CSV table of C-alpha atoms in Angstrom, one decimal:
chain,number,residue,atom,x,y,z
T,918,UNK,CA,0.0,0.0,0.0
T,919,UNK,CA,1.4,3.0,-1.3
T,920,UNK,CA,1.8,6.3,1.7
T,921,UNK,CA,-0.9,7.8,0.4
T,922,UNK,CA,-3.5,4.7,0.1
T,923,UNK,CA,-2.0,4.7,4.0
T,924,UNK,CA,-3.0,8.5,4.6
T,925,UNK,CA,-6.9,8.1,2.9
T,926,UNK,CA,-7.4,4.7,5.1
T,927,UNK,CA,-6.2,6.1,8.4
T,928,UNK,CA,-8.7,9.4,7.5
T,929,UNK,CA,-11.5,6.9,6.3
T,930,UNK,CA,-11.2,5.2,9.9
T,931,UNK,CA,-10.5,8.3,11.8
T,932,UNK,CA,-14.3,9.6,10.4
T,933,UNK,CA,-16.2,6.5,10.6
T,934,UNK,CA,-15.3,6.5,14.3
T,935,UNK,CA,-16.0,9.6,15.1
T,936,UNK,CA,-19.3,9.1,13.3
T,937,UNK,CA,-19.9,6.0,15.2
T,938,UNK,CA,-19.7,8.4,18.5
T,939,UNK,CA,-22.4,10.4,17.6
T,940,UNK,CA,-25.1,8.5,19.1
T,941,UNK,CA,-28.3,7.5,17.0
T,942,UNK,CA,-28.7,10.0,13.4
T,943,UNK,CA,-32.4,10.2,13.2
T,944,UNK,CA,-33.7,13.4,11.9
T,945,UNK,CA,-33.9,16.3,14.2
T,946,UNK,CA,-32.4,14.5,17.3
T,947,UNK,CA,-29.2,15.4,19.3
T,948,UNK,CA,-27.2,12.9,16.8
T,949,UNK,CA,-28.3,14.3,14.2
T,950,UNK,CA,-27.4,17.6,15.3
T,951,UNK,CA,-24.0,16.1,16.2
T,952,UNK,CA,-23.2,14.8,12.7
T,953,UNK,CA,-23.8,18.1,11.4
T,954,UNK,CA,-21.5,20.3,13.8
T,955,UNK,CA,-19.2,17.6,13.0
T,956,UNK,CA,-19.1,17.7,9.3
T,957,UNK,CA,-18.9,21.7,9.5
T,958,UNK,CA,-16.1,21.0,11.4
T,959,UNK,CA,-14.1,18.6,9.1
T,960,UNK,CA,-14.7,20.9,6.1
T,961,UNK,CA,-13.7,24.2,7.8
T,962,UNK,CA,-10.3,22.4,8.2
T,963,UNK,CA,-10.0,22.8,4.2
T,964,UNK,CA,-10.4,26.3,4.5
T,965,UNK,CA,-14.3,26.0,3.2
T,966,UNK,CA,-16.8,27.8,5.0
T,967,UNK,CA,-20.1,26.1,4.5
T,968,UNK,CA,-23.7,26.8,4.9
T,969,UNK,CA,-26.0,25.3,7.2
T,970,UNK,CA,-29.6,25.0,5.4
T,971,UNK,CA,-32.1,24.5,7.9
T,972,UNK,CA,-35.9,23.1,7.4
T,973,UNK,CA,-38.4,22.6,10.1
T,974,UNK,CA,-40.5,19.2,11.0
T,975,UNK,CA,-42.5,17.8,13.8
T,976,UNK,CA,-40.3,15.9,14.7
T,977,UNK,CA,-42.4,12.3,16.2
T,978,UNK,CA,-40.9,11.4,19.7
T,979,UNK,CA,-41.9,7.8,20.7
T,980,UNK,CA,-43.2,7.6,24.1
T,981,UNK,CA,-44.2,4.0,24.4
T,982,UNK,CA,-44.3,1.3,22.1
T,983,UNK,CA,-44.9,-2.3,22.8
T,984,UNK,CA,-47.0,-5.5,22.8
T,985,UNK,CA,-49.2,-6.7,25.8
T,986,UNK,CA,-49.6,-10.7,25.6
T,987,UNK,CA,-50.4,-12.9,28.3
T,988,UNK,CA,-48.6,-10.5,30.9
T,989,UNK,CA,-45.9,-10.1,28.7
T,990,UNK,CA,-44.2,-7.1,27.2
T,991,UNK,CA,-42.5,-7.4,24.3
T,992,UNK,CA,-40.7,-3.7,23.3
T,993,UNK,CA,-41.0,-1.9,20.1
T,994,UNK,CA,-40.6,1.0,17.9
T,995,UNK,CA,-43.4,2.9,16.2
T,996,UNK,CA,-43.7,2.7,12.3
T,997,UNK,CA,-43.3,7.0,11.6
T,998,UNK,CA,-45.4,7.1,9.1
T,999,UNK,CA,-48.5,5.6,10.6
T,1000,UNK,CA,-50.4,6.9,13.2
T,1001,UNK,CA,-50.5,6.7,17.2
T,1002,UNK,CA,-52.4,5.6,20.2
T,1003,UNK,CA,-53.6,7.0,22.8
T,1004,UNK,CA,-51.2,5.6,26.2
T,1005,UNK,CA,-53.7,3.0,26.7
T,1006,UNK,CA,-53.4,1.9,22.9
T,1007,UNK,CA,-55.7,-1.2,21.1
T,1008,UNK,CA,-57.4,-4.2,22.6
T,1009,UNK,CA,-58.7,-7.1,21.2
T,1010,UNK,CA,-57.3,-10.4,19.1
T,1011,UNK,CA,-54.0,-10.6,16.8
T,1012,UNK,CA,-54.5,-12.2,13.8
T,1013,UNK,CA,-52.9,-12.4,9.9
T,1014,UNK,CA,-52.7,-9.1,8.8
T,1015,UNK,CA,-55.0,-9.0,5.7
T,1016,UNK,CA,-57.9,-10.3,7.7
T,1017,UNK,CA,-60.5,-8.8,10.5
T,1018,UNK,CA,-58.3,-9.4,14.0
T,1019,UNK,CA,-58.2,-6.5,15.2
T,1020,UNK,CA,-54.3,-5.9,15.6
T,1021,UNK,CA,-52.9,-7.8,12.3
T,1022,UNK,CA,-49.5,-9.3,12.5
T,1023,UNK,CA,-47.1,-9.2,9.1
T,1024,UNK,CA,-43.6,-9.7,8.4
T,1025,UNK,CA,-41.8,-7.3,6.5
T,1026,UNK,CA,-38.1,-6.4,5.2
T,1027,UNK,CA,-36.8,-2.9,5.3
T,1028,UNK,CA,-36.7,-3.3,1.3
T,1029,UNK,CA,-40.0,-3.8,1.3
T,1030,UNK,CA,-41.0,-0.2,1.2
T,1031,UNK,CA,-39.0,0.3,-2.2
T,1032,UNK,CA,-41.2,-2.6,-3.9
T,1033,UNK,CA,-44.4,-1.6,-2.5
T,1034,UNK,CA,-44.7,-4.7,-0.5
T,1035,UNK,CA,-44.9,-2.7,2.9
T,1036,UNK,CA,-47.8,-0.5,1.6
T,1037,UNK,CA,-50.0,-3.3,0.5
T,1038,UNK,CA,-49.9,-4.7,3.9
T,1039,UNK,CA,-50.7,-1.8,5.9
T,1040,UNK,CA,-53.6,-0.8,3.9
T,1041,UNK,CA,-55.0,-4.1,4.2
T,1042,UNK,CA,-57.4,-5.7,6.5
T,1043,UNK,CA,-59.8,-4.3,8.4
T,1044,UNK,CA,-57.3,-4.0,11.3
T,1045,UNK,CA,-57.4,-1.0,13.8
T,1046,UNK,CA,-53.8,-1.5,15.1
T,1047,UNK,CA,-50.5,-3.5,13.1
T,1048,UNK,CA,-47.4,-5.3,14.4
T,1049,UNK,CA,-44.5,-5.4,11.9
T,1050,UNK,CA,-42.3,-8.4,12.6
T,1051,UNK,CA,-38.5,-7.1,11.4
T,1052,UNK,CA,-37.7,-9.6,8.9
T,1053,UNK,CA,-33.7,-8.4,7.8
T,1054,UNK,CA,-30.8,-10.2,7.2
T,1055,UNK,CA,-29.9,-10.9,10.4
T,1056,UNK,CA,-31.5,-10.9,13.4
T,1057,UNK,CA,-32.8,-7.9,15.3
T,1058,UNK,CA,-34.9,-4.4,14.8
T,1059,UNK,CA,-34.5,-3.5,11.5
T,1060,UNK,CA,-36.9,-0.6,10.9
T,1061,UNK,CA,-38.7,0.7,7.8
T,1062,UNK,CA,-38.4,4.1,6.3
T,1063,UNK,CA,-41.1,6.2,6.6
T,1064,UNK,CA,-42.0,6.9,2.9
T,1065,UNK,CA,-45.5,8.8,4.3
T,1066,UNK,CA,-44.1,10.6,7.1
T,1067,UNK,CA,-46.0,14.0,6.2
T,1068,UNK,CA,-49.1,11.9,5.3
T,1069,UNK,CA,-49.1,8.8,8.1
T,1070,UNK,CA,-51.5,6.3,7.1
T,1071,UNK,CA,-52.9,2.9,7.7
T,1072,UNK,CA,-54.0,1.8,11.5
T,1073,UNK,CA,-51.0,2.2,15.0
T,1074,UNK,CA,-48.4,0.2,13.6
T,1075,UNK,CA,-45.3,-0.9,15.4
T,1076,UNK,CA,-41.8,-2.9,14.6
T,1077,UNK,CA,-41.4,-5.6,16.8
T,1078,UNK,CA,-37.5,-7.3,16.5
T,1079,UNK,CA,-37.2,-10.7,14.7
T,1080,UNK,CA,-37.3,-12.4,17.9
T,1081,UNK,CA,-40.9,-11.9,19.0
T,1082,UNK,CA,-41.6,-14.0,15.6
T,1083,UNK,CA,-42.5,-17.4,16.9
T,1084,UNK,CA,-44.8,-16.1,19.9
T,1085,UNK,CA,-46.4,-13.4,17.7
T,1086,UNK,CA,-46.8,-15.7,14.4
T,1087,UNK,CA,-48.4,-18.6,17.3
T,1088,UNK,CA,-50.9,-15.4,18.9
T,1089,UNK,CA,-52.1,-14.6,14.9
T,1090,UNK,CA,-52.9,-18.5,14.1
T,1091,UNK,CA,-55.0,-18.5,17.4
T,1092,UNK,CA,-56.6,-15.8,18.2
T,1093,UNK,CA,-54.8,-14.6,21.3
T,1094,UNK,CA,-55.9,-11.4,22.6
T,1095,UNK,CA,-53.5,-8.5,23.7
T,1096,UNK,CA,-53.1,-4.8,23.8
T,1097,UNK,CA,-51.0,-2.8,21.3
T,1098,UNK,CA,-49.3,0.4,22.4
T,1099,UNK,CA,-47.7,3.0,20.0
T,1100,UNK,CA,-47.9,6.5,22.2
T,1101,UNK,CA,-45.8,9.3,20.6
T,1102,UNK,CA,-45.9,13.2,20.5
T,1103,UNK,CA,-45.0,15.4,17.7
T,1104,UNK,CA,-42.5,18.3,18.4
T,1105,UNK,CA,-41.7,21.4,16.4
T,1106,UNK,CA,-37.9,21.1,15.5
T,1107,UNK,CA,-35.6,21.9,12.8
T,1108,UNK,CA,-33.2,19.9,11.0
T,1109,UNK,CA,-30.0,21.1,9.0
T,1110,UNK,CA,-28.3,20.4,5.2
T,1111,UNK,CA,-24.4,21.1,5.3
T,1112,UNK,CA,-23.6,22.7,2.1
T,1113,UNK,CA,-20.2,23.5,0.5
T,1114,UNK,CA,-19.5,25.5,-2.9
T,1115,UNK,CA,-16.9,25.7,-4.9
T,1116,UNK,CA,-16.8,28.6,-7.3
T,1117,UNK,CA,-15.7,27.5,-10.6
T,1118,UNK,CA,-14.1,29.3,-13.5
T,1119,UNK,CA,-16.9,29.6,-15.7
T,1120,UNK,CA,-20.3,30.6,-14.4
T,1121,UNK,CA,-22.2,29.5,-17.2
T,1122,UNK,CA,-21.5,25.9,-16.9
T,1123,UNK,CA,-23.8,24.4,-15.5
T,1124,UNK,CA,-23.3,23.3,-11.7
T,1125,UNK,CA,-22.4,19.6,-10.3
T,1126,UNK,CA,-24.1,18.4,-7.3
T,1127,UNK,CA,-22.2,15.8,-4.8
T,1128,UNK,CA,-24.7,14.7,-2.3
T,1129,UNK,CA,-24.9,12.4,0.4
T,1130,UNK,CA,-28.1,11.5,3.0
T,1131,UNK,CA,-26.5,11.5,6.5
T,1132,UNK,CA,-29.4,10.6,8.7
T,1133,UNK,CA,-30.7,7.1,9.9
T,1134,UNK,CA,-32.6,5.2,12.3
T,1135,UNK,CA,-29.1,4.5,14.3
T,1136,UNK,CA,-25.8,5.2,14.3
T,1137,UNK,CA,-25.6,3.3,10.6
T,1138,UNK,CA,-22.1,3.4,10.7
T,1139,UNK,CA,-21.6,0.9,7.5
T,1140,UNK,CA,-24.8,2.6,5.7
T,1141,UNK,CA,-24.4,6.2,5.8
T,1142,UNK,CA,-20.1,6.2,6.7
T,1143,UNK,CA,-19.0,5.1,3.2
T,1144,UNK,CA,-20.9,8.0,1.5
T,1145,UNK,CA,-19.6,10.2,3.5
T,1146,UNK,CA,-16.2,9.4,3.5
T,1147,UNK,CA,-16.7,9.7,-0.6
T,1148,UNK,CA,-18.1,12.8,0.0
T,1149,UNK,CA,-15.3,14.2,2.3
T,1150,UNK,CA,-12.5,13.2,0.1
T,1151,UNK,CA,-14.2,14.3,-3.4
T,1152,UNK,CA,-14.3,17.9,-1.5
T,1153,UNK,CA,-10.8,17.6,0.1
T,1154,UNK,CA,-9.6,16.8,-3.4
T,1155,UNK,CA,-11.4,19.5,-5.0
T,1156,UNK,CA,-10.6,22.0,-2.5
T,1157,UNK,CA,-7.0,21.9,-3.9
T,1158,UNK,CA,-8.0,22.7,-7.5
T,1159,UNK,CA,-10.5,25.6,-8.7
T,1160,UNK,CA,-12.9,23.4,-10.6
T,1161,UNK,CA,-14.1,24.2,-14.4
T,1162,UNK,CA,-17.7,24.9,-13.0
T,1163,UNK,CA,-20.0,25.5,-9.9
T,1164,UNK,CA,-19.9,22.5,-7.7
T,1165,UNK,CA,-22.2,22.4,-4.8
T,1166,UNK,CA,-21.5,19.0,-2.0
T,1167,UNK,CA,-24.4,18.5,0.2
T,1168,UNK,CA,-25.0,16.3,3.1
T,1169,UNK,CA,-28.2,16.2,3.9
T,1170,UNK,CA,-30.8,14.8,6.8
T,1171,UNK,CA,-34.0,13.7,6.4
T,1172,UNK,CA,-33.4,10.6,4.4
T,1173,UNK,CA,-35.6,8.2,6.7
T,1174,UNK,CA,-38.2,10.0,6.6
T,1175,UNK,CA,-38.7,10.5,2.8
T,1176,UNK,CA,-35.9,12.8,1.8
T,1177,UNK,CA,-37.2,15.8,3.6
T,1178,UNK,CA,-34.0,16.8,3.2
T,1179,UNK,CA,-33.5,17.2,-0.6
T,1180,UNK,CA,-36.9,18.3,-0.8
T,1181,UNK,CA,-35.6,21.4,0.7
T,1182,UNK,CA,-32.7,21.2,-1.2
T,1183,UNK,CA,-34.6,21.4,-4.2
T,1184,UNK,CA,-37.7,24.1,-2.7
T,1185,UNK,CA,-33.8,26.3,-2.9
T,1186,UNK,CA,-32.9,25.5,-6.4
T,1187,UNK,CA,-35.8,24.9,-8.7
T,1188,UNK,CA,-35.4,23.1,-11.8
T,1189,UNK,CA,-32.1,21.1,-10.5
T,1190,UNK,CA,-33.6,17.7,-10.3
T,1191,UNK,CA,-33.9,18.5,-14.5
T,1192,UNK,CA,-31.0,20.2,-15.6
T,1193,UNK,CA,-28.2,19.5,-13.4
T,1194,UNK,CA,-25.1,16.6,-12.8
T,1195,UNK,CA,-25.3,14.6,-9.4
T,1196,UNK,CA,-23.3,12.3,-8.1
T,1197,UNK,CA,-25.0,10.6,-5.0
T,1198,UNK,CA,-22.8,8.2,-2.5
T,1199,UNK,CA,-26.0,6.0,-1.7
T,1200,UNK,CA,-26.1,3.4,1.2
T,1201,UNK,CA,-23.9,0.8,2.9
T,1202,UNK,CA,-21.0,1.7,0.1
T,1203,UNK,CA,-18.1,-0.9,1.7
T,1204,UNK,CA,-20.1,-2.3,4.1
T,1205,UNK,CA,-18.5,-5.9,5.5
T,1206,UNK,CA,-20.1,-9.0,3.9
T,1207,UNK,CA,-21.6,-6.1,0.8
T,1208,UNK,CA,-21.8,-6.3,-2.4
T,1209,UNK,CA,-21.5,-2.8,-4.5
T,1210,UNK,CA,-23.7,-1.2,-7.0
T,1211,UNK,CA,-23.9,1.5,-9.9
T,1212,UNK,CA,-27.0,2.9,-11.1
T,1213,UNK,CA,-27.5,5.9,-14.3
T,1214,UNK,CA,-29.1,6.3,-17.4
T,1215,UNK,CA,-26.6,7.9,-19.0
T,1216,UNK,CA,-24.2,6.5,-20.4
T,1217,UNK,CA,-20.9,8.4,-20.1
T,1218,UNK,CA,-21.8,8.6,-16.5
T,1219,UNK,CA,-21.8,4.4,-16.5
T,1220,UNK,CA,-18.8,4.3,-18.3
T,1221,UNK,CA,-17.3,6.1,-16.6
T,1222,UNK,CA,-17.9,5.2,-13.3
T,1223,UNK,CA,-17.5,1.2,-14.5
T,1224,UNK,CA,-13.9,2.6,-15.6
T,1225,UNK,CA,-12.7,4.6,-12.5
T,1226,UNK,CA,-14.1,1.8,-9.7
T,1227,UNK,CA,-12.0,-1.1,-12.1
T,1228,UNK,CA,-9.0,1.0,-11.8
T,1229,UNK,CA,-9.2,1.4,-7.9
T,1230,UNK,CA,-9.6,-2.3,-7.5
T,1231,UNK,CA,-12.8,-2.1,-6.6
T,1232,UNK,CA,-15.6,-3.4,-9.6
T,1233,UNK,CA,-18.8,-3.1,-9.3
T,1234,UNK,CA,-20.6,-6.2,-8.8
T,1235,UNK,CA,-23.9,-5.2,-10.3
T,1236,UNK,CA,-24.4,-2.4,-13.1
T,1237,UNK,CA,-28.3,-1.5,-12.6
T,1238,UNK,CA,-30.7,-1.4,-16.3
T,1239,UNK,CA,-31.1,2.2,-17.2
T,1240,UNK,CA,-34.7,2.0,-16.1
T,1241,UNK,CA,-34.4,0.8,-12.7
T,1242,UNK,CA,-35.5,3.5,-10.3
T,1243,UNK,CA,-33.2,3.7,-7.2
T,1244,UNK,CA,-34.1,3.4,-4.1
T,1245,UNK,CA,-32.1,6.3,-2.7
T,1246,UNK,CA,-32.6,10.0,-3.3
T,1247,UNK,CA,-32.1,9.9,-7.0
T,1248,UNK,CA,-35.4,8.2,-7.4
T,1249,UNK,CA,-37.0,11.7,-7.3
T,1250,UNK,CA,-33.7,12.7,-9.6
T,1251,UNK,CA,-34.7,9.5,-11.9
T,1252,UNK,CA,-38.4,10.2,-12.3
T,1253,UNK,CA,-37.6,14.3,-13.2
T,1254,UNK,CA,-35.9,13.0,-15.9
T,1255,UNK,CA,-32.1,14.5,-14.4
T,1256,UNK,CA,-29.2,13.0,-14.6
T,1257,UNK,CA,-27.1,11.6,-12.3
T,1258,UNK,CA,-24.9,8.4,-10.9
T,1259,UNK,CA,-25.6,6.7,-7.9
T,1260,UNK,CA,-23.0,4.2,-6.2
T,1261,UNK,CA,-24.8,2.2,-3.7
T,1262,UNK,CA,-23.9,-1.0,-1.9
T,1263,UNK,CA,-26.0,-3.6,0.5
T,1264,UNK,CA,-25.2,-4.5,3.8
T,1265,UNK,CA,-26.4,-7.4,6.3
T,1266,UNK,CA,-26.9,-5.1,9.1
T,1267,UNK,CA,-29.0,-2.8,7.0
T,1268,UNK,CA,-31.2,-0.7,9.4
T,1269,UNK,CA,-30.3,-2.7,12.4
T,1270,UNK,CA,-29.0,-1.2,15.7
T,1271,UNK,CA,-25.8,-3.4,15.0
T,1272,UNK,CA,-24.4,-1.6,12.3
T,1273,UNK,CA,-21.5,-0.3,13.9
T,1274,UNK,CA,-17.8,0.5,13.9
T,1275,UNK,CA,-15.6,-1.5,13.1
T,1276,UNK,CA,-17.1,-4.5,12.3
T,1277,UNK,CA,-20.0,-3.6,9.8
T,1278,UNK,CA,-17.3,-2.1,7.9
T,1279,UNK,CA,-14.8,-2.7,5.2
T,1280,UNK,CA,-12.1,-0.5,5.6
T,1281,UNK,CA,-10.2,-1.2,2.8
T,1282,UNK,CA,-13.4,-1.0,0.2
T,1283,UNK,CA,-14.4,1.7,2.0
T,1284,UNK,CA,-11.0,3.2,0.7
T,1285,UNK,CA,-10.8,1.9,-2.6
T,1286,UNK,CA,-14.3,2.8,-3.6
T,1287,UNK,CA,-13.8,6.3,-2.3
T,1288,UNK,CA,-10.3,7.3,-4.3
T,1289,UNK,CA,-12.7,6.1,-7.6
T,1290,UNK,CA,-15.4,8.2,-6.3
T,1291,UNK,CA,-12.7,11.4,-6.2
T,1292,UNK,CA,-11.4,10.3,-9.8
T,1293,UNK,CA,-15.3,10.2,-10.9
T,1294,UNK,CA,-15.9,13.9,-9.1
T,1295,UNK,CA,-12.5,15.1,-10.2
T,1296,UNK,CA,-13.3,13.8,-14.2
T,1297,UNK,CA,-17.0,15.7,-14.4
T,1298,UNK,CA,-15.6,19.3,-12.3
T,1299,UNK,CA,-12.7,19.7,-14.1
């Protein structure tokens, strides 16, 4: 390993820890706060002063969530986009979800709200309360995003972890009564986009967008770190060289909870999701155990992406069809028509509490993927 393949892993491991230290990222909470301040921080030390773009929310707080069986508590977390009880929540039989139990049980993947899958469920059945059974790749609490959060919908819905399966699953084939519980409260708050510009030497090119989501249900250290580390070394790199055009690097919150945060973004710059170039660092890019993807319609953009990760060591294993939609923020970029390229990756610990330095990570693709993410940002700004 050359010294300077030695310099960009020891800063690739010095920021995924100090992410990992935040605490949990969700949107409008102290961590999210954190990772803000923290990211001002880290660009102010290349001399860049950057803007802190605020939008507001109501912010849900969870009070209580949980299921009441046979004396037993079993602990959850609310679905956000779906919504609450009162404190002394639902009463009455569990049963399939689909059907007429009151409180329906399902079981549902994270992914599942990309497909439509999640939807279906919840607007199914003649249920007045919902338990989601966390069905990841490994055990736990993985959590949906909340794709509705503006609009909840559907009946009190709540994530229970993987291991309440067996005794919910056995309550829905019987009949078993119980109490639901998902008690929250909404509070006013304000959450934050961290955006840097760099001035380039012609202002009528047009501008290059490097964006990256930075919130999450947990700390998400193998989900959201990659991009970030992408993101921090595409603007270190470009800090050093006036580019050819305007390029604007934003991190924002919000993703969870239906990219609230590029919608503001975008309620800033009209017309951008048409007629300008992003490049989005997507989720769980060198996440242990991963596999790594590329997504565009354009064609330069694929080729040159394909080229630049080949030369860094580190291939993409999957090249998406131009049509696929992402999953991601360029979704809303996709359907607009834009264009843009979107590295993404998967990761076993996807939306689980265990994703977590060091072990959900891969260093070393973490490294390689991010010195073809600078070449790719350095190829389109200059």
């Amino acid at each position: 390993m050359t010294i300077s393949a030695k310099d960009a892993q020891a800063r690739a491991a010095r920021w995924l820890a100090a992410w990992d230290g935040h605490g949990i990222h969700r949107t409008g909470t102290e961590g999210d706060s954190a990772g803000a301040k923290w990211l001002v921080r880290e660009v102010q030390t290349l001399c860049l002063e950057p803007a802190i773009e605020e939008f507001g929310l109501d912010r849900l707080d969870p009070v209580s969530a949980f299921v009441e069986i046979a004396g037993e508590r079993i602990e959850g977390v609310q679905l956000f986009d779906a919504p609450a009880t009162d404190p002394e929540g639902i009463a009455g039989a569990f049963g399939p979800a689909g059907g007429d139990a009151a409180i329906g049980v399902a079981e549902l993947s994270p992914r599942d709200v990309y497909g439509g899958e999640a939807e279906r469920v919840r607007r199914s059945g003649a249920h007045r309360g919902l338990v989601v059974l966390c069905r990841g790749d490994a055990p736990g609490l993985g959590l949906l995003n909340a794709e509705s959060f503006l609009r909840p919908y559907g009946p009190p819905a709540i994530h229970l972890p993987s291991e309440a399966r067996d005794r919910m699953l056995a309550a829905a084939r019987t009949g078993t009564t119980g109490r639901l519980v998902s008690h929250s409260r909404r509070v006013r708050s304000h959450a934050s986009n961290v955006v840097a510009t760099l001035r380039g030497r012609d202002r009528h090119r047009p501008p290059l967008v490097v964006m990256t989501p930075r919130s999450s249900w947990w700390q998400s250290t193998a989900e959201r770190g990659g991009g970030l580390v992408c993101w921090l070394e595409a603007l270190r790199a470009l800090s050093e060289e006036q580019p050819a055009g305007e390029v604007i690097f934003t991190t924002n919150s919000g993703h969870e909870l239906n990219h609230l945060g590029l919608d503001d973004f975008l309620a800033h710059r009209p017309g951008w999701d048409k007629c300008v170039t992003w490049v989005h660092f997507g989720a769980n890019l060198g996440a242990a155990g991963g596999k790594l993807s590329l997504m565009s319609a354009d064609d330069e953009l694929r080729a040159l992406a394909t080229a630049e990760l080949q030369r860094g060591g580190q291939p993409a294993d999957t090249i998406a069809p131009k049509a696929q939609v992402p999953s991601g923020e360029t979704r809303d970029i996709h359907r607009a028509g834009g264009r843009y390229l979107t590295l993404v990756g998967s990761n076993p610990l996807f939306h689980l509490p265990q994703d977590r330095w060091p072990h959900a990570v891969d260093l070393e693709a973490v490294t390689r993927i991010a010195a073809a993410a600078v070449a790719v940002v350095r190829a389109l700004a200059c």
